[in-house]
Structures are given as structure tokens and as C-alpha cells.
Coordinates of C-alpha atoms in Angstrom, one line a residue:
M1 CA -0.9 -73.4 120.4
F2 CA 0.7 -72.7 123.6
L3 CA -2.4 -73.5 125.4
S4 CA -3.2 -76.9 124.3
A5 CA -0.6 -79.3 126.2
C6 CA 1.3 -79.2 129.4
G7 CA 5.1 -78.2 129.7
A8 CA 4.5 -76.2 126.2
G9 CA 8.3 -75.6 126.2
R10 CA 10.2 -72.5 126.5
T11 CA 12.9 -70.2 124.0
D12 CA 15.2 -68.5 125.5
S13 CA 16.8 -66.6 122.6
S14 CA 17.3 -62.7 122.9
S15 CA 17.9 -60.0 120.7
G16 CA 19.4 -57.9 123.3
G17 CA 22.0 -58.2 126.4
G18 CA 18.9 -57.9 129.1
G19 CA 17.7 -61.4 128.4
T20 CA 14.0 -63.0 128.1
V21 CA 12.0 -63.6 130.6
T22 CA 8.6 -65.7 130.5
V23 CA 5.6 -65.1 132.4
G24 CA 2.6 -67.2 132.7
T25 CA -0.9 -66.2 133.9
T26 CA -4.4 -67.6 133.5
D27 CA -5.8 -64.0 133.2
Q28 CA -7.4 -62.9 129.8
I29 CA -7.3 -59.7 127.5
Y30 CA -10.4 -58.4 126.8
S31 CA -9.2 -55.5 124.7
L32 CA -5.9 -53.5 123.7
D33 CA -8.1 -50.5 123.5
P34 CA -8.2 -48.3 126.8
A35 CA -11.8 -47.3 125.9
A36 CA -12.8 -50.6 126.0
S37 CA -11.8 -52.5 128.9
Y38 CA -12.0 -52.3 132.6
D39 CA -10.2 -55.6 133.9
N40 CA -7.3 -56.4 135.1
G41 CA -5.9 -58.8 132.3
S42 CA -6.3 -55.8 129.8
L43 CA -4.7 -53.2 132.0
A44 CA -1.6 -55.5 132.7
V45 CA -0.8 -54.7 129.1
M46 CA -1.6 -51.6 128.6
K47 CA 0.7 -50.4 131.7
N48 CA 3.7 -51.7 129.7
V49 CA 3.0 -50.2 126.3
Y50 CA 1.0 -47.2 126.6
P51 CA 2.1 -43.7 127.8
F52 CA 0.7 -42.3 131.3
L53 CA 0.9 -38.6 132.6
M54 CA 1.3 -40.0 136.2
D55 CA 2.4 -43.5 137.2
F56 CA 3.0 -45.5 140.7
E57 CA 6.7 -45.9 141.8
P58 CA 7.4 -49.3 141.9
G59 CA 8.0 -50.8 145.4
S60 CA 6.3 -47.8 147.3
A61 CA 3.4 -47.0 144.9
K62 CA 4.0 -43.3 145.4
L63 CA 2.1 -41.4 142.3
S64 CA 4.6 -39.5 140.4
P65 CA 4.8 -37.6 137.0
S66 CA 5.8 -40.0 134.2
A67 CA 4.9 -38.4 130.8
A68 CA 4.4 -35.4 132.7
E69 CA 7.3 -33.1 133.8
K70 CA 5.1 -31.8 136.3
C71 CA 1.1 -31.9 137.5
D72 CA -0.9 -30.0 140.0
Y73 CA -3.8 -28.1 140.9
T74 CA -3.6 -24.4 139.1
Q75 CA -7.2 -23.7 140.3
P76 CA -9.6 -25.6 142.7
A77 CA -11.1 -27.2 139.7
V78 CA -8.3 -27.3 137.3
Y79 CA -5.7 -29.9 137.5
S80 CA -3.1 -29.0 134.9
C81 CA 0.3 -31.2 133.5
T82 CA 2.9 -30.0 131.7
V83 CA 3.8 -32.9 129.3
K84 CA 7.6 -33.8 128.4
S85 CA 8.9 -32.1 125.1
G86 CA 10.0 -34.1 122.4
L87 CA 8.0 -37.4 123.2
K88 CA 6.9 -39.9 120.5
F89 CA 5.2 -43.3 120.0
A90 CA 6.9 -46.0 118.7
N91 CA 5.9 -45.3 115.3
G92 CA 7.3 -41.9 115.2
D93 CA 4.1 -40.0 115.9
P94 CA 4.3 -36.9 118.0
L95 CA 3.4 -37.5 121.9
T96 CA 2.0 -33.9 122.9
A97 CA -0.8 -32.5 124.9
S98 CA -3.0 -32.6 122.3
S99 CA -2.6 -36.5 122.3
V100 CA -3.8 -36.5 126.0
K101 CA -6.7 -34.3 125.2
F102 CA -7.9 -36.9 122.5
S103 CA -7.1 -39.8 124.7
F104 CA -9.8 -38.4 127.2
D105 CA -12.1 -36.8 125.1
R106 CA -12.4 -40.3 122.9
M107 CA -12.8 -42.3 126.5
I108 CA -15.8 -40.4 127.7
A109 CA -17.4 -39.7 123.7
I110 CA -17.1 -43.7 123.2
N111 CA -18.1 -44.5 126.8
D112 CA -18.1 -48.0 126.1
P113 CA -20.3 -50.3 128.4
N114 CA -17.1 -52.3 129.5
G115 CA -14.9 -49.3 129.5
P116 CA -13.5 -47.4 132.4
A117 CA -15.3 -43.9 131.2
S118 CA -17.5 -44.1 134.5
L119 CA -14.0 -43.1 136.5
L120 CA -14.3 -39.8 134.8
A121 CA -17.8 -38.5 136.6
N122 CA -16.0 -35.5 137.6
L123 CA -14.3 -34.5 134.4
D124 CA -16.1 -31.7 133.0
H125 CA -13.6 -31.0 129.7
T126 CA -10.2 -31.2 128.8
D127 CA -7.8 -28.5 126.8
A128 CA -4.3 -28.7 125.4
P129 CA -4.0 -24.8 125.1
D130 CA -0.4 -25.4 123.4
A131 CA 1.8 -28.8 122.8
T132 CA 3.0 -29.0 126.3
T133 CA 0.0 -28.1 128.7
V134 CA -3.1 -29.8 129.7
N135 CA -5.8 -28.7 131.7
F136 CA -8.4 -30.6 133.3
T137 CA -11.6 -28.8 134.5
L138 CA -13.3 -30.9 137.0
K139 CA -17.3 -30.2 137.8
A140 CA -16.3 -30.7 141.7
P141 CA -13.3 -28.8 143.4
N142 CA -9.9 -30.6 145.0
D143 CA -10.7 -33.8 143.8
Q144 CA -8.4 -35.8 146.0
T145 CA -8.7 -38.9 143.5
F146 CA -8.2 -37.4 140.1
P147 CA -4.5 -37.1 140.0
Q148 CA -4.6 -41.0 140.8
L149 CA -6.7 -41.7 137.8
L150 CA -4.2 -40.6 135.7
G151 CA -1.9 -43.7 136.2
T152 CA -4.8 -46.0 135.9
N153 CA -7.2 -47.7 133.5
V154 CA -8.4 -44.0 132.0
G155 CA -4.9 -42.7 131.8
P156 CA -3.4 -44.6 128.9
I157 CA -2.1 -41.8 125.7
V158 CA -3.1 -43.1 122.6
D159 CA -2.4 -42.2 119.3
E160 CA -4.6 -40.0 117.6
K161 CA -3.7 -40.3 114.1
V162 CA -4.3 -44.0 114.9
F163 CA -7.1 -44.7 117.3
P164 CA -10.4 -43.3 115.8
A165 CA -11.9 -40.8 118.1
D166 CA -15.9 -42.3 118.1
K167 CA -15.5 -45.9 117.8
I168 CA -13.2 -49.1 119.3
L169 CA -10.0 -49.9 117.4
D170 CA -9.5 -53.7 117.2
D171 CA -6.4 -55.3 118.8
D172 CA -4.6 -56.3 115.4
A173 CA -4.9 -52.9 114.2
I174 CA -3.5 -51.5 117.6
V175 CA -0.4 -54.0 117.3
K176 CA 0.3 -53.3 113.3
S177 CA 0.2 -49.7 114.1
N178 CA 3.2 -49.8 116.7
A179 CA 1.3 -46.8 118.9
F180 CA 3.0 -47.6 121.8
A181 CA 5.0 -45.2 124.2
G182 CA 5.7 -47.2 127.2
Q183 CA 8.8 -49.4 128.6
Y184 CA 7.7 -52.1 125.7
K185 CA 6.3 -52.6 122.6
I186 CA 4.4 -55.5 121.2
T187 CA 6.4 -57.1 118.5
S188 CA 3.9 -60.5 118.6
Y189 CA 0.4 -60.6 119.5
Q190 CA -1.7 -63.9 119.6
K191 CA -4.9 -62.8 122.0
N192 CA -4.7 -64.7 125.0
Q193 CA -1.9 -67.2 123.9
L194 CA 1.1 -65.3 123.7
V195 CA 2.2 -61.7 123.9
E196 CA 5.6 -60.9 123.3
Y197 CA 7.1 -57.6 124.1
K198 CA 10.5 -55.6 123.2
K199 CA 11.9 -53.0 124.8
N200 CA 10.9 -49.4 123.2
D201 CA 14.2 -47.6 123.2
G202 CA 12.4 -44.2 123.0
Y203 CA 10.6 -44.5 126.2
N204 CA 11.0 -41.6 128.3
G205 CA 8.8 -42.2 131.5
L206 CA 9.1 -42.9 135.6
L207 CA 9.7 -46.4 135.2
G208 CA 13.2 -46.0 133.3
A209 CA 14.7 -48.7 130.9
P210 CA 13.2 -52.4 131.5
K211 CA 15.5 -54.6 133.0
S212 CA 14.9 -57.0 130.3
D213 CA 15.0 -56.7 126.6
T214 CA 12.2 -59.3 125.7
V215 CA 9.4 -60.5 127.8
R216 CA 7.0 -63.0 126.7
V217 CA 3.6 -63.5 128.4
K218 CA 2.0 -67.0 128.1
Y219 CA -1.8 -67.3 128.5
Y220 CA -3.4 -70.5 130.0
A221 CA -6.5 -71.8 129.6
Q222 CA -6.3 -74.5 132.8
Q223 CA -4.5 -73.9 136.4
T224 CA -2.9 -77.0 136.5
N225 CA -0.8 -76.2 133.2
L226 CA 0.4 -73.3 134.5
K227 CA 1.5 -74.9 137.8
L228 CA 3.2 -77.8 135.8
D229 CA 5.0 -75.4 133.8
I230 CA 6.5 -73.2 136.5
E231 CA 7.1 -76.6 138.8
Q232 CA 9.2 -77.8 135.7
Q233 CA 10.9 -74.3 134.9
Q234 CA 9.4 -74.2 131.7
I235 CA 8.3 -70.3 132.3
D236 CA 10.2 -67.6 134.9
L237 CA 7.2 -67.0 136.6
A238 CA 3.6 -67.5 137.0
Y239 CA 0.9 -65.0 138.4
R240 CA -3.0 -65.1 138.4
S241 CA -4.2 -67.5 139.2
L242 CA -2.8 -70.7 140.9
T243 CA -5.0 -73.2 143.3
P244 CA -4.6 -72.5 146.7
T245 CA -3.8 -76.3 146.9
D246 CA -0.7 -75.6 144.0
I247 CA 0.5 -72.8 145.9
S248 CA 0.9 -75.1 149.0
A249 CA 2.5 -77.7 147.1
L250 CA 5.0 -75.0 145.1
R251 CA 6.1 -73.7 148.6
S252 CA 8.3 -77.0 149.3
N253 CA 9.6 -76.9 145.8
D254 CA 13.5 -75.5 146.6
K255 CA 13.8 -74.4 143.2
L256 CA 11.2 -71.8 143.4
T257 CA 10.0 -68.6 145.4
V258 CA 6.7 -67.8 146.6
H259 CA 6.3 -64.0 146.5
E260 CA 3.5 -62.5 148.3
G261 CA 2.4 -58.9 148.3
P262 CA -0.3 -56.6 149.7
G263 CA -3.9 -57.5 149.2
G264 CA -6.4 -55.4 147.5
E265 CA -8.5 -58.0 145.4
L266 CA -12.4 -58.3 146.5
R267 CA -14.9 -60.7 145.4
Y268 CA -18.6 -59.8 145.8
L269 CA -22.1 -61.1 144.4
V270 CA -23.3 -58.7 142.3
F271 CA -27.3 -57.7 142.1
N272 CA -29.1 -56.9 139.0
L273 CA -31.5 -54.3 140.8
D274 CA -34.0 -55.1 137.5
T275 CA -33.7 -58.8 137.0
M276 CA -33.1 -59.9 140.2
P277 CA -36.0 -62.2 142.4
G278 CA -38.5 -59.8 144.1
G279 CA -41.6 -58.3 142.7
T280 CA -41.1 -54.6 144.3
P281 CA -38.0 -52.6 145.2
E282 CA -38.7 -53.6 148.9
Q283 CA -38.8 -57.1 148.2
K284 CA -36.0 -57.2 146.2
L285 CA -33.8 -55.7 149.0
A286 CA -35.1 -58.3 151.5
V287 CA -33.8 -61.0 149.3
R288 CA -30.5 -59.2 149.2
K289 CA -30.4 -58.9 152.9
A290 CA -31.5 -62.5 153.5
I291 CA -28.5 -63.7 151.1
A292 CA -26.2 -61.6 153.4
S293 CA -27.5 -63.3 156.4
S294 CA -27.0 -66.7 154.7
V295 CA -23.5 -66.7 153.4
D296 CA -20.7 -68.1 155.2
R297 CA -17.6 -66.5 154.2
S298 CA -15.2 -68.2 156.6
A299 CA -16.3 -71.4 155.3
L300 CA -15.8 -70.1 151.8
A301 CA -12.2 -69.0 152.8
K302 CA -11.2 -72.0 154.6
D303 CA -12.4 -74.9 152.2
V304 CA -12.4 -73.4 149.0
Y305 CA -9.6 -71.5 149.4
Q306 CA -7.3 -73.0 152.2
D307 CA -7.3 -69.5 153.8
T308 CA -5.2 -67.6 150.8
Y309 CA -8.6 -65.2 150.8
S310 CA -10.3 -64.1 154.2
P311 CA -13.9 -63.1 154.7
A312 CA -14.8 -59.5 153.8
Y313 CA -17.4 -57.6 155.4
S314 CA -16.4 -54.4 154.1
M315 CA -16.6 -53.1 150.7
I316 CA -13.4 -51.6 151.1
A317 CA -10.4 -54.4 150.9
G318 CA -8.6 -54.5 154.3
G319 CA -5.3 -52.5 154.8
L320 CA -6.7 -49.5 153.2
T321 CA -7.6 -46.4 155.1
G322 CA -11.4 -46.0 155.0
G323 CA -12.7 -49.4 155.2
V324 CA -15.4 -50.4 157.8
D325 CA -17.0 -53.4 158.2
S326 CA -20.5 -52.6 157.6
Y327 CA -21.7 -56.0 156.5
K328 CA -21.0 -57.6 159.9
K329 CA -24.6 -56.2 161.0
Y330 CA -25.9 -59.3 158.8
G331 CA -23.5 -61.8 161.0
E332 CA -20.1 -63.6 160.4
T333 CA -21.9 -66.6 160.7
P334 CA -25.2 -67.7 158.9
N335 CA -28.6 -66.8 160.8
K336 CA -31.4 -68.5 159.3
A337 CA -33.9 -66.7 161.6
A338 CA -32.9 -63.0 160.5
A339 CA -32.9 -64.2 156.7
Q340 CA -36.7 -65.8 157.1
K341 CA -37.6 -62.4 159.0
F342 CA -36.5 -60.1 156.4
L343 CA -38.3 -62.1 153.9
S344 CA -41.3 -62.8 155.3
D345 CA -41.6 -58.8 156.5
A346 CA -41.4 -58.0 152.9
G347 CA -44.0 -60.5 151.9
V348 CA -41.8 -63.1 149.9
T349 CA -42.5 -66.5 149.7
A350 CA -39.8 -69.0 150.0
P351 CA -38.1 -70.7 148.3
V352 CA -36.9 -67.9 146.4
P353 CA -35.7 -68.8 142.8
V354 CA -32.1 -67.3 142.3
N355 CA -30.4 -67.1 139.0
L356 CA -26.8 -67.4 140.0
W357 CA -23.8 -66.9 137.7
Y358 CA -20.2 -67.2 138.0
N359 CA -17.1 -67.1 135.5
P360 CA -14.7 -70.0 135.4
D361 CA -11.5 -68.9 134.1
H362 CA -11.0 -65.4 134.8
Y363 CA -11.2 -65.9 138.3
G364 CA -9.8 -69.1 138.4
A365 CA -11.1 -72.7 138.6
S366 CA -12.1 -72.7 142.2
S367 CA -14.6 -70.4 141.5
A368 CA -16.5 -73.8 140.3
D369 CA -16.0 -74.8 143.8
E370 CA -16.7 -71.4 145.4
Y371 CA -20.2 -71.2 143.8
A372 CA -21.0 -74.5 144.1
K373 CA -20.5 -74.0 148.0
I374 CA -22.6 -70.7 148.0
K375 CA -25.3 -72.6 146.0
A376 CA -25.3 -75.3 148.7
Q377 CA -25.3 -72.5 151.9
L378 CA -28.1 -70.6 150.4
E379 CA -30.2 -73.9 149.9
S380 CA -29.6 -75.4 152.9
T381 CA -31.5 -72.4 154.8
G382 CA -34.6 -73.7 153.0
L383 CA -35.1 -70.2 151.7
F384 CA -33.5 -70.5 148.5
R385 CA -33.7 -72.3 145.0
V386 CA -30.5 -71.5 143.3
T387 CA -29.9 -72.4 139.5
L388 CA -26.2 -72.0 138.8
N389 CA -24.5 -71.0 135.4
S390 CA -21.2 -70.3 134.0
A391 CA -19.8 -68.4 130.9
N392 CA -16.5 -68.1 129.7
W393 CA -15.0 -64.5 130.3
E394 CA -15.3 -63.0 127.1
T395 CA -19.2 -63.6 126.9
Y396 CA -19.7 -63.1 130.6
N397 CA -18.0 -59.7 130.1
K398 CA -20.7 -58.5 127.7
A399 CA -23.7 -60.1 129.2
R400 CA -23.3 -58.8 132.5
V401 CA -24.0 -55.2 131.3
K402 CA -26.9 -56.4 129.6
D403 CA -29.1 -57.5 132.3
T404 CA -28.4 -61.0 131.6
Y405 CA -27.1 -62.1 135.2
P406 CA -29.7 -61.2 138.1
V407 CA -27.2 -62.2 140.6
Y408 CA -23.6 -63.1 139.6
Q409 CA -20.1 -63.1 140.6
L410 CA -17.4 -60.3 140.4
G411 CA -13.7 -59.9 141.5
W412 CA -12.2 -56.3 141.7
F413 CA -9.0 -55.3 141.8
P414 CA -8.2 -51.6 142.3
D415 CA -7.3 -48.9 139.7
F416 CA -5.2 -46.6 142.6
P417 CA -4.9 -47.4 146.4
D418 CA -7.8 -45.4 147.9
A419 CA -10.9 -46.2 149.4
D420 CA -12.9 -44.3 146.6
N421 CA -11.6 -46.9 144.2
Y422 CA -14.0 -49.2 145.9
L423 CA -17.1 -47.1 146.3
T424 CA -17.3 -44.9 142.9
P425 CA -17.0 -47.4 140.1
M426 CA -19.6 -49.6 141.9
L427 CA -22.0 -46.4 143.2
D428 CA -21.8 -43.5 141.5
E429 CA -24.2 -42.5 138.5
N430 CA -23.4 -44.1 135.3
N431 CA -21.2 -46.9 137.5
F432 CA -19.3 -49.7 136.3
L433 CA -21.6 -52.5 137.1
K434 CA -24.6 -51.3 134.9
S435 CA -26.9 -53.0 137.8
H436 CA -29.5 -50.3 137.7
F437 CA -28.2 -48.7 141.1
S438 CA -28.2 -45.0 141.5
D439 CA -29.1 -43.1 144.8
P440 CA -28.8 -39.1 144.7
G441 CA -27.7 -39.1 148.1
I442 CA -25.0 -41.6 147.7
T443 CA -24.0 -39.6 144.7
K444 CA -23.6 -36.2 147.0
L445 CA -21.5 -38.2 149.9
L446 CA -19.1 -39.7 146.9
A447 CA -18.5 -36.2 145.8
E448 CA -17.9 -35.0 149.1
E449 CA -15.5 -37.7 150.3
R450 CA -13.7 -37.1 147.0
S451 CA -13.1 -33.3 147.6
E452 CA -12.7 -33.3 151.5
Q453 CA -9.0 -32.6 152.4
D454 CA -9.5 -33.2 156.0
A455 CA -8.8 -36.7 156.6
S456 CA -10.8 -37.3 159.5
K457 CA -13.7 -35.4 157.8
R458 CA -13.0 -37.5 154.9
Q459 CA -13.2 -40.7 156.9
Q460 CA -16.5 -39.7 158.3
I461 CA -18.0 -39.5 154.9
L462 CA -16.6 -42.7 153.8
T463 CA -18.1 -44.3 157.0
E464 CA -21.4 -43.2 156.3
I465 CA -21.5 -44.4 152.8
Q466 CA -20.8 -47.5 153.6
D467 CA -22.9 -48.1 156.6
T468 CA -25.6 -46.6 154.4
V469 CA -25.3 -48.8 151.2
A470 CA -25.2 -51.9 153.8
D471 CA -28.3 -51.0 155.6
K472 CA -30.3 -49.6 152.7
F473 CA -29.3 -50.6 149.0
I474 CA -26.8 -53.7 148.8
P475 CA -26.1 -53.1 145.2
T476 CA -22.8 -55.6 145.8
L477 CA -22.0 -58.0 148.5
P478 CA -18.5 -58.2 149.7
L479 CA -17.5 -62.3 150.1
L480 CA -13.8 -62.4 150.3
Q481 CA -10.5 -60.6 150.1
G482 CA -7.0 -62.1 148.8
K483 CA -3.0 -61.2 148.5
Q484 CA -1.2 -60.8 145.7
I485 CA 0.9 -63.8 145.1
A486 CA 3.4 -65.0 142.2
V487 CA 5.6 -68.0 141.9
G488 CA 8.9 -67.6 140.3
V489 CA 12.1 -69.3 139.7
K490 CA 15.0 -68.7 141.7
S491 CA 17.1 -66.8 139.2
L492 CA 14.6 -64.5 138.7
D493 CA 14.9 -61.0 140.3
G494 CA 12.8 -58.0 140.4
V495 CA 9.2 -59.6 141.2
I496 CA 7.7 -56.6 142.8
L497 CA 3.8 -56.7 144.6
D498 CA 3.0 -53.5 145.9
K499 CA 0.0 -51.6 146.3
S500 CA 0.0 -50.5 142.5
F501 CA -1.7 -54.1 142.5
M502 CA 0.1 -54.5 139.3
L503 CA 2.8 -56.9 138.2
R504 CA 5.6 -54.8 136.9
L505 CA 7.3 -56.5 133.9
G506 CA 10.0 -53.9 133.8
T507 CA 11.7 -54.7 136.9
L508 CA 11.9 -58.3 136.0
Q509 CA 15.3 -59.7 135.1
K510 CA 17.4 -63.4 135.4
S511 CA 20.6 -63.0 137.2

């Protein structure tokens, strides 16, 4: 098994002139079925093997048609796309407007708790009046975010002859069916061990022909093994995630290049509003405010991540229009007196028992140090008694939506570069967190910002949402924000880290 030992070795044979590139990652795949997964590790595969009506141009992350010839609003509440004629999946099945309708209908019908269906809250229904026309009828008009959704987790077009309409399809069945129409098709699949991609000659989309005929992605259980393999050039690129110490050490290796891209990742605490400490909603809010006043983000950034992450006081990652530092109201440094007052005013007796969960593999081994430090910070106030727990990603991802974790770690990578994608998935009705947060006023404001075409007015609404949530709700507490980092061998070209926040396999090529 590739994950059982350091330096497992590489094989560079290739079936085509474009050569083979080997990428290493500690990320994990939850599911290859688009309806079942809303995580970065799964999307990293989907972006390479499924077609999308719209996609983001490498380098600029500009949204452009891909499987579609064109897309635009034909009515204020109807977004229409013309699908390219003659498209096929790698197994020979036709890819038409009917495939698109099926994919979106299926996503909504299944509504898997770990899937991205919540992103489609504004989609009323989808029609395919002919083989090349698909119409998305929206509940609210002039949605400024809907076009971008077509290039994200909800956008993969699946084969209606292969995927069942009402249930999730197993990964192995997807691979066996060869139901792919992206730049690549999967020719070998060992889940979270090794995935081999081969060039799909039938691809006809925005991204063009991939630069390398074959790409292999190796999955590592330990960051130390990933670091050792890139250091010894047993792989060509290491992406997500290396420890801050490893990144610092690899910068001095003259055989490697450290690539950096714009940040977009956020790290949060998430509160389950039903199961978290507190006897009443008012007491639960007081506990959340007290925790917000007790964490030291700067210490986490410096001591755990050596400033490869920076403190986050906004629900929206720095660098994107729309973000405001609403959480600075609780202090940039711990304020025990303020925390104590929040609790005492609500009649909460200290120390408050906090059952805190984190994930040690999906978000990297440094999560253990991060959450040990958060535990120490909270307990140093004398106001909290923290029980720290962890679970592997597959268990963690299922359990967090079943009221298992009262307070837990979450990392967020945006689906598209817009402020809304940090808000709607967390705050709207049927939100991805499944944390029992719902507020009609916030839902109304979210609908307004999505449809507001005036940039300054939209900014005002976004600010109101963030300030109100920070003051009255706090379903999540932003802690840290990070940049994209990849480490590659000097002979590897085409490493693009842009505001699509996805590593593109199709641009990679060894010189």
C-alpha cells in the first residue's frame, strides 16, 4: 500500500507523449458522487473528471462557458444555457440538456446531508425543452451567484444512464461505468490510496486538452511521509497539506519550488445550537460570546502555524470583496472580564463543560496542536472545562450532521470567489452545517444580497448580515485564514494557484 511507508517509490511509465505527473496529498475523498459530498478532497477529483456548464479560467478564475456554448439570463428569474452539440461521456453515452436537468433534479431530490444541495436553495426547477437548451427557473430574480454555482460542487453533469435518480452511487460503480466527460477519466481507483487519471480524448470544454497524458494522485495518511517523498522527489508535487515546519524546511531545498496562491481557506469553531452547553437559547448565546472573548487567534497563528495562517475576524476570507471584521468586537486578545460578564448576565455557572471535537487527518496533523491550544486558552480563564475528542474524516463528516458534536472544528474552502459562498452555506435555511441555525431575517437578507446588482448596496447588505450574525447568533466562530501552498520539483511546470482555489491537474507538465 502506498500509504504504509515513507518513499513508496514512483513509476514514470506513460502511455502517451504527454508524460506522467505524480501528485501527493493528505486530503481525502469522501465520495465521487456529486450529490453525496461537499468537501474539497472529493471536489478535487470531480473537477477533473466531470463536465460543467461553466468553469473558471486557469490563472484568472474568470467564469466562462465550458460544456455550454453560452449562458445568460433570458428572463429576470430564468438562467438559460445552450449545451454544446455532440458531447458524450467517455463510455459513449450522450451528454445533452437532459443530462443537465437530470443532474440538478437528482441533487435536489437526494438532498444528502453531506452533499451540496443547500447551495441550490434559490433553484425552483430545471427544464430541458430540447437537446441543447436548459433553463434554470429561480425563486428570486437576478441572482448574482447562480452562474458561479454551475462551476462548483453542484455543477457536475452526470450520466443519467448510470446514476440512479434517487440514491447515491458507489465510487467503484462510477469508475467501472466510465461515466466521465472531463479532461480526464479514472483508469485505476484505490480510494484514498491512489487514483490514476488518463487523458480523455473526447473532452470538449473550456480547459482544453490536458498537458500530461497521465496523472497519479497518491494519498498520504501522514504529513511526514508526504514531506519526505517530495523532499526525495519521489513525487512531483505536494499539495494539501504540509506542516508549517515542513514548508519552512522545504523552502531551502534548491531542487524544489514552493508555490503560493491567494488565500481563501477559513478555519472555524462550529456550534450545534441544540446540543452545546446552556439551558436556554440566551444562555447558549452567552457561552458562544464568552468563547469568542477567550480565544487567542494570534497565538494559534504564530505558535501552531508559524504564521502560515493569520487571525480571522470575518466570516469571509481576506482579499474578497464584502468581508468585514465583525468579530473584532469580542477583542483581538482574550478578555476574561468580558467573557465572565456574558456568562454571569445570562445566569450561566462556570466552569462551563465544553465537549470539543476536531479532525486530525482531513485538516492536517497540526489540528491536534491547534485544538490542544484552544483547550488551554479556554481553560486558562477558569470559565470552561474542555473535553477534547477527535475522529477520522469519514466518521467525522457523518457524525457532525447527526448532532453528535456540540462544538467542533470546520475548515472551509470556497466553491467560488464571492462573499456569498462564505455566508449562504452556513446561514441559509437547510444550510450545510445542519447545526439548527435558522433565522428568517438573515434568510431574507441573503436573498437580497444575492439579487442586488448595485455593488455598493450589496456591500451594505453583506455588512449588515455579518454584523448581525456576530452580535446576535454566532453559529460559527472564525479563527484562522490561510493561503494556498504547493511544493513541486523544479522540472514541473503549470502549477496554478488562483482564486478558483482548486489545483488544476490538466495544466501540470514536466519539462
